[in-house]
Amino acid sequence: MAYSNFTLETVQKTFQLEKIESTDIFSHIEPVEPSEDLTRELAKKVPLAIAIRTEKARSELIVANILVELREHFKHRISFFSGIDFSVDPENGLTGVCDFLVSLSPDQFYLEAPAIILVEAKNADPATGLGQCVAEMLAAQRFNAEKGNEIPCIYGATTTGTEWLFLKLEGQKLYVDMGVYQIRQCSEILGILSSMIDQKA
């Protein structure tokens, strides 16, 4: 089994998670205004990614730009990785490649704990990536513990680039935000991602 084989139902049952659904997990978060550079890049790239209609295009043209902006916002005090192998616990199916992973370490040459945000890119409905994203979040939780660098919460997002759905894992409690954020709400998306780095969500 691998991350991509998990559905939300199977990952919840397999790892005995308490799932809590809400529409206001991130409603109190202050927005972060995108830079002029990001606004300009998204104006060019969002229509192109939509026209190409592939997960790869959405990842490269939209999601990567958002995460680069997040790294800039934190003045390179964080790192992010794209398409890396993150096989933490193969016996329990926590193995495979992550679309995007954000670490609180500034080291960009290799992944260091603590891993904090997992982002799973999808071509269509972001809800289809929930199981996979949660499995990756569980792996991050274990990875941090093994490295002796545990943090209170692990966060996740599944996204088509134009739609974002957010999650939070605290111990065995999985919080699923039932609200879907559109790319035109870029300041809110950046605010939520920034709050995850600050552990304010």
CSV table of C-alpha atoms in Angstrom, one decimal:
chain,number,residue,atom,x,y,z
A,1,MET,CA,0.0,0.0,0.0
A,2,ALA,CA,1.1,3.6,-0.6
A,3,TYR,CA,-0.2,7.1,0.2
A,4,SER,CA,-2.2,7.2,-3.1
A,5,ASN,CA,-4.1,4.0,-2.1
A,6,PHE,CA,-5.7,5.6,0.9
A,7,THR,CA,-9.2,7.1,0.9
A,8,LEU,CA,-10.4,9.3,3.8
A,9,GLU,CA,-12.4,6.4,5.1
A,10,THR,CA,-9.6,3.9,5.0
A,11,VAL,CA,-7.0,6.1,6.5
A,12,GLN,CA,-9.3,7.1,9.3
A,13,LYS,CA,-10.2,3.5,10.1
A,14,THR,CA,-6.6,2.2,9.7
A,15,PHE,CA,-5.1,4.7,12.0
A,16,GLN,CA,-8.1,5.1,14.3
A,17,LEU,CA,-8.4,8.9,13.8
A,18,GLU,CA,-11.2,11.0,15.3
A,19,LYS,CA,-12.5,13.1,12.4
A,20,ILE,CA,-13.9,16.5,13.2
A,21,GLU,CA,-15.5,18.4,10.4
A,22,SER,CA,-16.0,22.1,10.5
A,23,THR,CA,-16.4,25.2,8.3
A,24,ASP,CA,-14.5,27.6,10.5
A,25,ILE,CA,-11.2,26.0,11.5
A,26,PHE,CA,-9.3,28.7,9.7
A,27,SER,CA,-12.0,31.5,9.8
A,28,HIS,CA,-10.1,33.6,12.3
A,29,ILE,CA,-6.9,33.7,10.3
A,30,GLU,CA,-5.6,37.1,9.2
A,31,PRO,CA,-5.1,37.3,5.4
A,32,VAL,CA,-1.6,37.9,3.9
A,33,GLU,CA,-1.6,40.0,0.8
A,34,PRO,CA,0.2,38.5,-2.1
A,35,SER,CA,3.2,40.3,-3.5
A,36,GLU,CA,2.9,42.1,-6.8
A,37,ASP,CA,5.2,39.4,-8.3
A,38,LEU,CA,2.8,36.6,-7.3
A,39,THR,CA,-0.3,38.5,-8.4
A,40,ARG,CA,1.4,39.1,-11.8
A,41,GLU,CA,2.5,35.4,-12.1
A,42,LEU,CA,-0.9,34.0,-11.2
A,43,ALA,CA,-2.6,36.3,-13.7
A,44,LYS,CA,-0.5,34.8,-16.4
A,45,LYS,CA,-0.4,31.2,-15.2
A,46,VAL,CA,-3.8,30.3,-13.8
A,47,PRO,CA,-5.6,30.6,-17.2
A,48,LEU,CA,-2.8,28.6,-18.8
A,49,ALA,CA,-3.0,25.8,-16.1
A,50,ILE,CA,-6.8,25.6,-16.5
A,51,ALA,CA,-6.4,25.4,-20.3
A,52,ILE,CA,-3.8,22.7,-20.2
A,53,ARG,CA,-6.0,20.7,-17.8
A,54,THR,CA,-3.4,18.5,-16.2
A,55,GLU,CA,-2.3,18.0,-12.6
A,56,LYS,CA,1.3,18.6,-13.5
A,57,ALA,CA,0.5,22.0,-15.0
A,58,ARG,CA,-1.5,23.0,-12.0
A,59,SER,CA,1.3,22.0,-9.7
A,60,GLU,CA,4.0,23.8,-11.6
A,61,LEU,CA,2.1,26.9,-12.6
A,62,ILE,CA,0.0,27.6,-9.6
A,63,VAL,CA,0.9,25.6,-6.4
A,64,ALA,CA,4.6,26.0,-6.7
A,65,ASN,CA,4.3,29.7,-7.1
A,66,ILE,CA,2.1,29.9,-3.9
A,67,LEU,CA,4.7,28.0,-1.9
A,68,VAL,CA,7.6,30.0,-3.2
A,69,GLU,CA,5.7,33.1,-2.1
A,70,LEU,CA,5.2,31.5,1.4
A,71,ARG,CA,9.0,30.8,1.6
A,72,GLU,CA,9.7,34.4,0.6
A,73,HIS,CA,7.2,35.6,3.2
A,74,PHE,CA,9.2,33.8,5.9
A,75,LYS,CA,12.5,35.1,4.5
A,76,HIS,CA,13.7,31.6,3.6
A,77,ARG,CA,13.4,30.4,7.2
A,78,ILE,CA,11.4,27.5,5.8
A,79,SER,CA,12.0,25.0,3.0
A,80,PHE,CA,9.7,23.3,0.6
A,81,PHE,CA,10.2,20.2,-1.5
A,82,SER,CA,8.4,19.0,-4.6
A,83,GLY,CA,8.0,15.4,-5.7
A,84,ILE,CA,10.3,13.8,-3.1
A,85,ASP,CA,10.1,10.3,-1.8
A,86,PHE,CA,8.8,10.3,1.7
A,87,SER,CA,8.7,6.7,2.7
A,88,VAL,CA,8.4,6.7,6.5
A,89,ASP,CA,6.6,3.5,7.5
A,90,PRO,CA,6.2,1.1,4.6
A,91,GLU,CA,4.7,-1.7,6.8
A,92,ASN,CA,1.7,0.6,7.4
A,93,GLY,CA,1.5,1.9,3.9
A,94,LEU,CA,3.1,5.3,4.7
A,95,THR,CA,5.2,5.3,1.7
A,96,GLY,CA,5.5,7.1,-1.6
A,97,VAL,CA,6.1,10.5,-3.2
A,98,CYS,CA,4.7,13.7,-1.9
A,99,ASP,CA,3.6,16.4,-4.3
A,100,PHE,CA,4.8,19.2,-1.9
A,101,LEU,CA,6.2,19.2,1.6
A,102,VAL,CA,7.0,22.2,3.7
A,103,SER,CA,9.6,22.0,6.6
A,104,LEU,CA,10.3,24.4,9.4
A,105,SER,CA,14.0,23.9,8.7
A,106,PRO,CA,15.6,26.5,6.3
A,107,ASP,CA,17.8,23.8,4.8
A,108,GLN,CA,16.8,23.4,1.1
A,109,PHE,CA,19.3,20.7,0.2
A,110,TYR,CA,17.6,17.8,2.1
A,111,LEU,CA,14.5,17.3,4.2
A,112,GLU,CA,14.9,18.0,7.9
A,113,ALA,CA,12.3,17.7,10.7
A,114,PRO,CA,10.0,19.1,11.5
A,115,ALA,CA,7.8,18.6,8.4
A,116,ILE,CA,4.7,20.7,8.9
A,117,ILE,CA,2.6,21.1,5.7
A,118,LEU,CA,1.8,18.4,3.1
A,119,VAL,CA,0.2,19.7,-0.1
A,120,GLU,CA,-1.5,17.2,-2.5
A,121,ALA,CA,-2.2,18.5,-6.0
A,122,LYS,CA,-5.2,17.2,-7.9
A,123,ASN,CA,-6.5,17.9,-11.4
A,124,ALA,CA,-10.2,17.9,-10.5
A,125,ASP,CA,-12.1,17.8,-7.1
A,126,PRO,CA,-9.6,18.5,-4.3
A,127,ALA,CA,-11.7,16.2,-2.0
A,128,THR,CA,-10.4,13.2,-4.0
A,129,GLY,CA,-6.9,13.8,-2.4
A,130,LEU,CA,-8.0,13.9,1.2
A,131,GLY,CA,-7.1,10.3,2.1
A,132,GLN,CA,-3.7,10.5,0.4
A,133,CYS,CA,-3.0,13.9,2.1
A,134,VAL,CA,-4.0,12.6,5.6
A,135,ALA,CA,-1.7,9.5,5.1
A,136,GLU,CA,1.2,11.9,4.3
A,137,MET,CA,0.4,14.0,7.3
A,138,LEU,CA,0.5,10.9,9.5
A,139,ALA,CA,3.9,10.1,8.0
A,140,ALA,CA,5.1,13.6,8.8
A,141,GLN,CA,3.9,13.1,12.4
A,142,ARG,CA,6.0,9.9,12.7
A,143,PHE,CA,9.0,11.4,10.8
A,144,ASN,CA,9.1,14.3,13.3
A,145,ALA,CA,8.9,12.0,16.3
A,146,GLU,CA,11.6,9.7,14.9
A,147,LYS,CA,13.9,12.8,14.5
A,148,GLY,CA,13.1,14.0,18.0
A,149,ASN,CA,11.5,17.2,16.6
A,150,GLU,CA,7.8,16.9,17.3
A,151,ILE,CA,5.5,19.8,16.9
A,152,PRO,CA,1.8,20.1,18.1
A,153,CYS,CA,0.1,20.0,14.7
A,154,ILE,CA,0.7,18.8,11.2
A,155,TYR,CA,-1.3,20.5,8.4
A,156,GLY,CA,-2.3,19.5,5.0
A,157,ALA,CA,-4.0,20.8,1.9
A,158,THR,CA,-5.5,19.3,-1.2
A,159,THR,CA,-5.7,21.6,-4.1
A,160,THR,CA,-6.4,21.9,-7.8
A,161,GLY,CA,-4.4,25.1,-7.7
A,162,THR,CA,-7.6,27.0,-8.2
A,163,GLU,CA,-9.4,25.4,-5.2
A,164,TRP,CA,-7.9,24.7,-1.8
A,165,LEU,CA,-9.1,22.5,1.0
A,166,PHE,CA,-7.3,22.4,4.3
A,167,LEU,CA,-6.7,19.9,7.1
A,168,LYS,CA,-5.2,19.8,10.6
A,169,LEU,CA,-3.8,16.8,12.5
A,170,GLU,CA,-3.4,17.1,16.2
A,171,GLY,CA,-2.5,13.8,17.9
A,172,GLN,CA,-5.2,11.4,16.8
A,173,LYS,CA,-7.7,14.2,16.0
A,174,LEU,CA,-8.1,15.1,12.3
A,175,TYR,CA,-9.8,18.4,11.6
A,176,VAL,CA,-11.3,18.8,8.1
A,177,ASP,CA,-12.2,22.3,7.0
A,178,MET,CA,-15.4,21.9,4.9
A,179,GLY,CA,-14.8,25.3,3.3
A,180,VAL,CA,-13.2,25.4,-0.1
A,181,TYR,CA,-11.0,28.5,-0.9
A,182,GLN,CA,-10.8,29.8,-4.4
A,183,ILE,CA,-7.5,31.1,-5.9
A,184,ARG,CA,-9.1,34.6,-6.1
A,185,GLN,CA,-9.0,34.4,-2.3
A,186,CYS,CA,-5.2,34.2,-2.5
A,187,SER,CA,-4.7,36.5,0.5
A,188,GLU,CA,-6.8,34.1,2.6
A,189,ILE,CA,-4.9,31.0,1.3
A,190,LEU,CA,-1.6,32.7,2.1
A,191,GLY,CA,-2.9,33.7,5.5
A,192,ILE,CA,-3.9,30.1,6.3
A,193,LEU,CA,-0.6,28.7,5.1
A,194,SER,CA,1.3,31.3,7.1
A,195,SER,CA,-0.7,30.5,10.2
A,196,MET,CA,0.3,26.9,9.8
A,197,ILE,CA,4.0,27.9,9.9
A,198,ASP,CA,3.3,30.0,13.0
A,199,GLN,CA,1.2,27.2,14.5
A,200,LYS,CA,-1.7,29.7,15.1
A,201,ALA,CA,-4.4,27.7,13.3
